[in-house]
Amino acid sequence: MSTRADAVGAPRSAIQRLERRVPVMIVRHRRLLVLLAHAAITMVAYRVAFALRFDGLVPAEAVRAFWQSLPMLLVIRLAAVAQFGLHRGYWRHVGQQDLIDLTLATTAGTVCFAAAVALSGAVGEIPRSVLLLEWMVTLLLSGGTRFVVRAAREGRLSRVTSDPTRAVIVGAGAAGERLIRQLGHDGTRAVRAVALLDDDPAKRHMSLHGVPVVGTVDELDASVRRHQATLVVIAAPSATPEQMRRIVDRCLKAKVEFKRLPALGEVLHGGNGTTARRAVLADVELEHLLVRDPVVFDPTPVARDFGGSVVLITGGAGSVGAELARQIARVGPSRLVLLDQAESPLYFVHLELLRAHPELEVVPVVADVGNRDAIAGVFERHRPRHVFHAAAYKHVPMMEAHPAEAVRNNVLGTIHVAECAVEHEAQRFVLISTDKAVRPSSVMGATKRVAERIVLGWPALRESATDFRAVRFGNVLGSDGSVVPLFRRQLASGGPITVTDPEVRRYFMTLPEAAQLVLQAASIPEAASRIVMLEMGEQVRILDLAENLIRLSGLEPYRDVQIVFTGLRPGEKLHEELMSTTECTVPSGVEKIHIVQTDEVDGASVRAQVERLCAAAARGDRTGVLLALRQLVPEGVPALGAVVGGPQVPATAVPSWGWRSSSGMAARSPRHP
């Protein structure tokens, strides 16, 4: 029995081994197989050309010419294939460039073969029409074979999901065509495009890869119902925020799930049908609904200024500092030093940069800008040429309760970093400031305004060779601790979402915009000893952000998720400003970037007042800190009676540090819409 089993099992085992080896052999010898396929196509095409020329009755002399010239044609054709790299291409991913290369290779081969035939003296035996026919048949067979392989790869000849997701695609341009092609690469066809919408009337009744253009965005609701679609994909990367809001509104009214096609820069990962859908499509984010178009700057000056230099970023683990590091890393500095007192975020930013730029020297430093000796040691070791000072406390209500800490970090920390930059001959120092420094109503805003006055008016800094400048911008959408992550956490827990006041408005910019603004500001020559700001457009109502975030989650505000108004917090304004009444702007050489003229002429007075402020902070003298801030920032319209006069109250109970908001409105009691 065992002998028979072995006899029967041996062939099966051999067959199984052969089945396993065949795919490996095909992959290993793919180029050779491609050359053999081209040789076979050449022979067939050449034979068909003779048959077509003589209507199937090829005379004996023509048959002899065929066999005599065939070896020469094979050599020329295979040489052209190798020269144009056709043997290296993947037939299952054939595209337009492959067809162009195929046409060029085939044409070049035909020309060389015709020249060889003429030189050999056999041109009389091979009709010229055979050469043309052979070129046409070779091109047809070579291209057709490739597309048959691609069709099989894309699932047209393989299995298809029995119940795919039916999708309407908004955008019949290049992005829409790319999306349909990308979905076609998924052999299971988990998502099927059934219709296209586009506002261009010239595209109506046309089709992309068999998918018809059935109407405009205004017809989205009807198109979804007519084609029984359960998904809308927005394939319009260049859509303005206004256009995106219009599309999203239509999707919400149609009560259909909607996704967007990511930009080309976003990495796509393949996989099975489910993961393919997740990778090809992405969620619509609040950034896509900004009231203005995002600003994109020219990266050339940044690469010129920071490439090959040692760059120090304080606050390098924060949102803006980390994004600065990402963008500076792309231009190839000789060393990138990231300083922060938050060790865990710094650790992860360091790992991210090492993965993205393994050739770059990234040095993480755990230190506090309030520690003068530690900062001096960092400058001594690394000698940075460019310094970006992004380390600061930024939470307005928290700094109202801890004004001495705000001064220690935002003011004294700035002094330490700026003085070390001068002592170690840094070329450029850029302070990251905020719109809350304009006519500040909070301790945080006041300390940032003092930091601006230090870098622009401190005598020792003004007289140095280091170029000092500041960058002022609004809230960064989605940064750590900002309103959007808070809303998302509240939404994830089921709500309610809390908004301070229905009329509170803020300037917003995306994180890449903020980092690009800082880098551009550092590169503008006329910005030396000045404040630079971005043209921010209109302020965004925080209530609109909350409502849009709820809708983007597929829910309805006030029905599925409540919005609760809690009243303005200590130190907050209803509206922010980008300039005070004593400042003016002049255009820069870069579109949408303006330079704020706010010269600091009384540097000695600034230094004396700052020394008193820091001394009060070192003593923990809350009243002394607030009085010193009042003297340093008189444009804040102070009303210190609530803080200085009257009975002392716990810090957490102080409604604000005593400066009235620019709107003149006090905090309101919690209420519902």
JSON list of C-alpha atoms in Angstrom, two decimals, residues 39-178:
[
{"chain": "A", "resi": 39, "resn": "ALA", "atom": "CA", "xyz": [9.70, 37.95, -31.67]},
{"chain": "A", "resi": 40, "resn": "ALA", "atom": "CA", "xyz": [6.52, 35.91, -32.09]},
{"chain": "A", "resi": 41, "resn": "ILE", "atom": "CA", "xyz": [4.47, 39.04, -32.82]},
{"chain": "A", "resi": 42, "resn": "THR", "atom": "CA", "xyz": [7.06, 40.13, -35.40]},
{"chain": "A", "resi": 43, "resn": "MET", "atom": "CA", "xyz": [6.92, 36.80, -37.23]},
{"chain": "A", "resi": 44, "resn": "VAL", "atom": "CA", "xyz": [3.11, 36.74, -37.24]},
{"chain": "A", "resi": 45, "resn": "ALA", "atom": "CA", "xyz": [2.86, 40.39, -38.33]},
{"chain": "A", "resi": 46, "resn": "TYR", "atom": "CA", "xyz": [5.38, 39.92, -41.11]},
{"chain": "A", "resi": 47, "resn": "ARG", "atom": "CA", "xyz": [3.57, 36.81, -42.37]},
{"chain": "A", "resi": 48, "resn": "VAL", "atom": "CA", "xyz": [0.19, 38.56, -42.21]},
{"chain": "A", "resi": 49, "resn": "ALA", "atom": "CA", "xyz": [1.62, 41.53, -44.14]},
{"chain": "A", "resi": 50, "resn": "PHE", "atom": "CA", "xyz": [2.62, 39.25, -47.02]},
{"chain": "A", "resi": 51, "resn": "ALA", "atom": "CA", "xyz": [-0.76, 37.51, -46.95]},
{"chain": "A", "resi": 52, "resn": "LEU", "atom": "CA", "xyz": [-2.61, 40.86, -47.06]},
{"chain": "A", "resi": 53, "resn": "ARG", "atom": "CA", "xyz": [-0.41, 42.17, -49.87]},
{"chain": "A", "resi": 54, "resn": "PHE", "atom": "CA", "xyz": [-1.01, 39.11, -52.07]},
{"chain": "A", "resi": 55, "resn": "ASP", "atom": "CA", "xyz": [-4.61, 38.39, -50.95]},
{"chain": "A", "resi": 56, "resn": "GLY", "atom": "CA", "xyz": [-3.50, 35.15, -49.32]},
{"chain": "A", "resi": 57, "resn": "LEU", "atom": "CA", "xyz": [-1.80, 33.75, -52.45]},
{"chain": "A", "resi": 58, "resn": "VAL", "atom": "CA", "xyz": [1.86, 34.52, -51.78]},
{"chain": "A", "resi": 59, "resn": "PRO", "atom": "CA", "xyz": [4.09, 33.67, -54.78]},
{"chain": "A", "resi": 60, "resn": "ALA", "atom": "CA", "xyz": [7.14, 31.42, -54.32]},
{"chain": "A", "resi": 61, "resn": "GLU", "atom": "CA", "xyz": [9.65, 34.23, -54.81]},
{"chain": "A", "resi": 62, "resn": "ALA", "atom": "CA", "xyz": [7.92, 36.30, -52.12]},
{"chain": "A", "resi": 63, "resn": "VAL", "atom": "CA", "xyz": [7.99, 33.33, -49.73]},
{"chain": "A", "resi": 64, "resn": "ARG", "atom": "CA", "xyz": [11.75, 33.03, -50.30]},
{"chain": "A", "resi": 65, "resn": "ALA", "atom": "CA", "xyz": [12.17, 36.76, -49.64]},
{"chain": "A", "resi": 66, "resn": "PHE", "atom": "CA", "xyz": [10.13, 36.37, -46.45]},
{"chain": "A", "resi": 67, "resn": "TRP", "atom": "CA", "xyz": [12.41, 33.65, -45.03]},
{"chain": "A", "resi": 68, "resn": "GLN", "atom": "CA", "xyz": [15.58, 35.38, -46.15]},
{"chain": "A", "resi": 69, "resn": "SER", "atom": "CA", "xyz": [14.68, 38.73, -44.58]},
{"chain": "A", "resi": 70, "resn": "LEU", "atom": "CA", "xyz": [12.94, 37.43, -41.42]},
{"chain": "A", "resi": 71, "resn": "PRO", "atom": "CA", "xyz": [16.14, 36.97, -39.33]},
{"chain": "A", "resi": 72, "resn": "MET", "atom": "CA", "xyz": [17.20, 40.53, -40.16]},
{"chain": "A", "resi": 73, "resn": "LEU", "atom": "CA", "xyz": [13.75, 41.88, -39.19]},
{"chain": "A", "resi": 74, "resn": "LEU", "atom": "CA", "xyz": [13.78, 39.94, -35.90]},
{"chain": "A", "resi": 75, "resn": "VAL", "atom": "CA", "xyz": [17.20, 41.32, -34.96]},
{"chain": "A", "resi": 76, "resn": "ILE", "atom": "CA", "xyz": [16.13, 44.91, -35.77]},
{"chain": "A", "resi": 77, "resn": "ARG", "atom": "CA", "xyz": [12.79, 44.62, -33.98]},
{"chain": "A", "resi": 78, "resn": "LEU", "atom": "CA", "xyz": [14.30, 43.14, -30.80]},
{"chain": "A", "resi": 79, "resn": "ALA", "atom": "CA", "xyz": [17.08, 45.75, -30.84]},
{"chain": "A", "resi": 80, "resn": "ALA", "atom": "CA", "xyz": [14.42, 48.51, -31.02]},
{"chain": "A", "resi": 81, "resn": "VAL", "atom": "CA", "xyz": [12.47, 46.88, -28.19]},
{"chain": "A", "resi": 82, "resn": "ALA", "atom": "CA", "xyz": [15.59, 46.86, -26.01]},
{"chain": "A", "resi": 83, "resn": "GLN", "atom": "CA", "xyz": [16.63, 50.39, -27.02]},
{"chain": "A", "resi": 84, "resn": "PHE", "atom": "CA", "xyz": [13.25, 51.86, -26.07]},
{"chain": "A", "resi": 85, "resn": "GLY", "atom": "CA", "xyz": [12.99, 49.75, -22.91]},
{"chain": "A", "resi": 86, "resn": "LEU", "atom": "CA", "xyz": [9.79, 48.00, -23.94]},
{"chain": "A", "resi": 87, "resn": "HIS", "atom": "CA", "xyz": [10.99, 44.76, -22.35]},
{"chain": "A", "resi": 88, "resn": "ARG", "atom": "CA", "xyz": [11.06, 46.47, -18.95]},
{"chain": "A", "resi": 89, "resn": "GLY", "atom": "CA", "xyz": [7.47, 47.73, -18.95]},
{"chain": "A", "resi": 90, "resn": "TYR", "atom": "CA", "xyz": [4.58, 46.12, -17.08]},
{"chain": "A", "resi": 91, "resn": "TRP", "atom": "CA", "xyz": [1.92, 45.14, -19.60]},
{"chain": "A", "resi": 92, "resn": "ARG", "atom": "CA", "xyz": [-0.76, 45.01, -16.92]},
{"chain": "A", "resi": 93, "resn": "HIS", "atom": "CA", "xyz": [-0.13, 48.72, -16.19]},
{"chain": "A", "resi": 94, "resn": "VAL", "atom": "CA", "xyz": [0.26, 49.90, -19.78]},
{"chain": "A", "resi": 95, "resn": "GLY", "atom": "CA", "xyz": [-0.59, 53.55, -20.36]},
{"chain": "A", "resi": 96, "resn": "GLN", "atom": "CA", "xyz": [-0.24, 56.42, -22.80]},
{"chain": "A", "resi": 97, "resn": "GLN", "atom": "CA", "xyz": [3.54, 56.74, -22.47]},
{"chain": "A", "resi": 98, "resn": "ASP", "atom": "CA", "xyz": [3.95, 53.02, -23.12]},
{"chain": "A", "resi": 99, "resn": "LEU", "atom": "CA", "xyz": [1.96, 53.36, -26.36]},
{"chain": "A", "resi": 100, "resn": "ILE", "atom": "CA", "xyz": [4.08, 56.32, -27.42]},
{"chain": "A", "resi": 101, "resn": "ASP", "atom": "CA", "xyz": [7.27, 54.34, -26.78]},
{"chain": "A", "resi": 102, "resn": "LEU", "atom": "CA", "xyz": [5.80, 51.35, -28.63]},
{"chain": "A", "resi": 103, "resn": "THR", "atom": "CA", "xyz": [4.94, 53.50, -31.65]},
{"chain": "A", "resi": 104, "resn": "LEU", "atom": "CA", "xyz": [8.40, 55.05, -31.71]},
{"chain": "A", "resi": 105, "resn": "ALA", "atom": "CA", "xyz": [10.12, 51.67, -31.39]},
{"chain": "A", "resi": 106, "resn": "THR", "atom": "CA", "xyz": [7.98, 50.10, -34.11]},
{"chain": "A", "resi": 107, "resn": "THR", "atom": "CA", "xyz": [8.50, 53.04, -36.47]},
{"chain": "A", "resi": 108, "resn": "ALA", "atom": "CA", "xyz": [12.24, 53.10, -35.85]},
{"chain": "A", "resi": 109, "resn": "GLY", "atom": "CA", "xyz": [12.41, 49.35, -36.49]},
{"chain": "A", "resi": 110, "resn": "THR", "atom": "CA", "xyz": [10.49, 49.67, -39.75]},
{"chain": "A", "resi": 111, "resn": "VAL", "atom": "CA", "xyz": [12.73, 52.51, -40.98]},
{"chain": "A", "resi": 112, "resn": "CYS", "atom": "CA", "xyz": [15.89, 50.57, -40.12]},
{"chain": "A", "resi": 113, "resn": "PHE", "atom": "CA", "xyz": [14.53, 47.41, -41.76]},
{"chain": "A", "resi": 114, "resn": "ALA", "atom": "CA", "xyz": [13.61, 49.31, -44.94]},
{"chain": "A", "resi": 115, "resn": "ALA", "atom": "CA", "xyz": [17.12, 50.78, -45.04]},
{"chain": "A", "resi": 116, "resn": "ALA", "atom": "CA", "xyz": [18.67, 47.35, -44.50]},
{"chain": "A", "resi": 117, "resn": "VAL", "atom": "CA", "xyz": [16.52, 45.81, -47.26]},
{"chain": "A", "resi": 118, "resn": "ALA", "atom": "CA", "xyz": [17.50, 48.60, -49.65]},
{"chain": "A", "resi": 119, "resn": "LEU", "atom": "CA", "xyz": [21.20, 48.21, -48.86]},
{"chain": "A", "resi": 120, "resn": "SER", "atom": "CA", "xyz": [21.01, 44.45, -49.30]},
{"chain": "A", "resi": 121, "resn": "GLY", "atom": "CA", "xyz": [19.60, 44.82, -52.81]},
{"chain": "A", "resi": 122, "resn": "ALA", "atom": "CA", "xyz": [16.46, 42.85, -52.01]},
{"chain": "A", "resi": 123, "resn": "VAL", "atom": "CA", "xyz": [14.07, 45.78, -52.16]},
{"chain": "A", "resi": 124, "resn": "GLY", "atom": "CA", "xyz": [12.70, 44.55, -55.45]},
{"chain": "A", "resi": 125, "resn": "GLU", "atom": "CA", "xyz": [11.64, 41.23, -53.97]},
{"chain": "A", "resi": 126, "resn": "ILE", "atom": "CA", "xyz": [9.85, 42.77, -50.95]},
{"chain": "A", "resi": 127, "resn": "PRO", "atom": "CA", "xyz": [7.09, 45.18, -51.98]},
{"chain": "A", "resi": 128, "resn": "ARG", "atom": "CA", "xyz": [7.11, 48.53, -50.16]},
{"chain": "A", "resi": 129, "resn": "SER", "atom": "CA", "xyz": [3.48, 47.97, -49.18]},
{"chain": "A", "resi": 130, "resn": "VAL", "atom": "CA", "xyz": [4.59, 44.92, -47.14]},
{"chain": "A", "resi": 131, "resn": "LEU", "atom": "CA", "xyz": [6.77, 47.19, -45.02]},
{"chain": "A", "resi": 132, "resn": "LEU", "atom": "CA", "xyz": [3.83, 49.50, -44.29]},
{"chain": "A", "resi": 133, "resn": "LEU", "atom": "CA", "xyz": [1.46, 46.62, -43.62]},
{"chain": "A", "resi": 134, "resn": "GLU", "atom": "CA", "xyz": [4.00, 44.95, -41.30]},
{"chain": "A", "resi": 135, "resn": "TRP", "atom": "CA", "xyz": [4.36, 48.21, -39.34]},
{"chain": "A", "resi": 136, "resn": "MET", "atom": "CA", "xyz": [0.60, 48.51, -38.91]},
{"chain": "A", "resi": 137, "resn": "VAL", "atom": "CA", "xyz": [0.03, 44.86, -37.93]},
{"chain": "A", "resi": 138, "resn": "THR", "atom": "CA", "xyz": [3.00, 44.88, -35.51]},
{"chain": "A", "resi": 139, "resn": "LEU", "atom": "CA", "xyz": [1.67, 48.01, -33.82]},
{"chain": "A", "resi": 140, "resn": "LEU", "atom": "CA", "xyz": [-1.83, 46.54, -33.63]},
{"chain": "A", "resi": 141, "resn": "LEU", "atom": "CA", "xyz": [-0.74, 43.19, -32.20]},
{"chain": "A", "resi": 142, "resn": "SER", "atom": "CA", "xyz": [1.79, 44.66, -29.76]},
{"chain": "A", "resi": 143, "resn": "GLY", "atom": "CA", "xyz": [-0.59, 47.29, -28.41]},
{"chain": "A", "resi": 144, "resn": "GLY", "atom": "CA", "xyz": [-3.59, 45.01, -28.43]},
{"chain": "A", "resi": 145, "resn": "THR", "atom": "CA", "xyz": [-1.78, 42.28, -26.50]},
{"chain": "A", "resi": 146, "resn": "ARG", "atom": "CA", "xyz": [-0.77, 44.76, -23.84]},
{"chain": "A", "resi": 147, "resn": "PHE", "atom": "CA", "xyz": [-4.31, 46.05, -23.42]},
{"chain": "A", "resi": 148, "resn": "VAL", "atom": "CA", "xyz": [-5.72, 42.54, -23.19]},
{"chain": "A", "resi": 149, "resn": "VAL", "atom": "CA", "xyz": [-3.30, 41.89, -20.32]},
{"chain": "A", "resi": 150, "resn": "ARG", "atom": "CA", "xyz": [-4.26, 45.20, -18.68]},
{"chain": "A", "resi": 151, "resn": "ALA", "atom": "CA", "xyz": [-7.98, 44.48, -19.06]},
{"chain": "A", "resi": 152, "resn": "ALA", "atom": "CA", "xyz": [-7.51, 41.13, -17.35]},
{"chain": "A", "resi": 153, "resn": "ARG", "atom": "CA", "xyz": [-5.50, 42.81, -14.58]},
{"chain": "A", "resi": 154, "resn": "GLU", "atom": "CA", "xyz": [-8.14, 45.45, -13.94]},
{"chain": "A", "resi": 155, "resn": "GLY", "atom": "CA", "xyz": [-10.83, 42.88, -13.41]},
{"chain": "A", "resi": 156, "resn": "ARG", "atom": "CA", "xyz": [-12.74, 43.19, -16.67]},
{"chain": "A", "resi": 157, "resn": "LEU", "atom": "CA", "xyz": [-11.91, 39.57, -17.33]},
{"chain": "A", "resi": 158, "resn": "SER", "atom": "CA", "xyz": [-11.76, 38.57, -13.64]},
{"chain": "A", "resi": 159, "resn": "ARG", "atom": "CA", "xyz": [-14.25, 38.37, -10.82]},
{"chain": "A", "resi": 160, "resn": "VAL", "atom": "CA", "xyz": [-16.32, 41.43, -9.88]},
{"chain": "A", "resi": 161, "resn": "THR", "atom": "CA", "xyz": [-17.93, 42.24, -6.56]},
{"chain": "A", "resi": 162, "resn": "SER", "atom": "CA", "xyz": [-21.56, 41.18, -6.72]},
{"chain": "A", "resi": 163, "resn": "ASP", "atom": "CA", "xyz": [-22.83, 44.31, -4.96]},
{"chain": "A", "resi": 164, "resn": "PRO", "atom": "CA", "xyz": [-20.37, 47.19, -5.48]},
{"chain": "A", "resi": 165, "resn": "THR", "atom": "CA", "xyz": [-20.82, 50.66, -4.00]},
{"chain": "A", "resi": 166, "resn": "ARG", "atom": "CA", "xyz": [-22.43, 52.83, -6.68]},
{"chain": "A", "resi": 167, "resn": "ALA", "atom": "CA", "xyz": [-20.75, 56.22, -6.81]},
{"chain": "A", "resi": 168, "resn": "VAL", "atom": "CA", "xyz": [-21.47, 59.54, -8.51]},
{"chain": "A", "resi": 169, "resn": "ILE", "atom": "CA", "xyz": [-18.27, 61.46, -9.25]},
{"chain": "A", "resi": 170, "resn": "VAL", "atom": "CA", "xyz": [-18.26, 65.27, -9.15]},
{"chain": "A", "resi": 171, "resn": "GLY", "atom": "CA", "xyz": [-15.65, 66.49, -11.61]},
{"chain": "A", "resi": 172, "resn": "ALA", "atom": "CA", "xyz": [-15.15, 65.18, -15.14]},
{"chain": "A", "resi": 173, "resn": "GLY", "atom": "CA", "xyz": [-11.63, 66.53, -15.55]},
{"chain": "A", "resi": 174, "resn": "ALA", "atom": "CA", "xyz": [-8.21, 64.96, -15.17]},
{"chain": "A", "resi": 175, "resn": "ALA", "atom": "CA", "xyz": [-8.84, 64.13, -11.50]},
{"chain": "A", "resi": 176, "resn": "GLY", "atom": "CA", "xyz": [-12.10, 62.37, -12.30]},
{"chain": "A", "resi": 177, "resn": "GLU", "atom": "CA", "xyz": [-10.43, 60.38, -15.08]},
{"chain": "A", "resi": 178, "resn": "ARG", "atom": "CA", "xyz": [-7.61, 59.42, -12.71]}
]
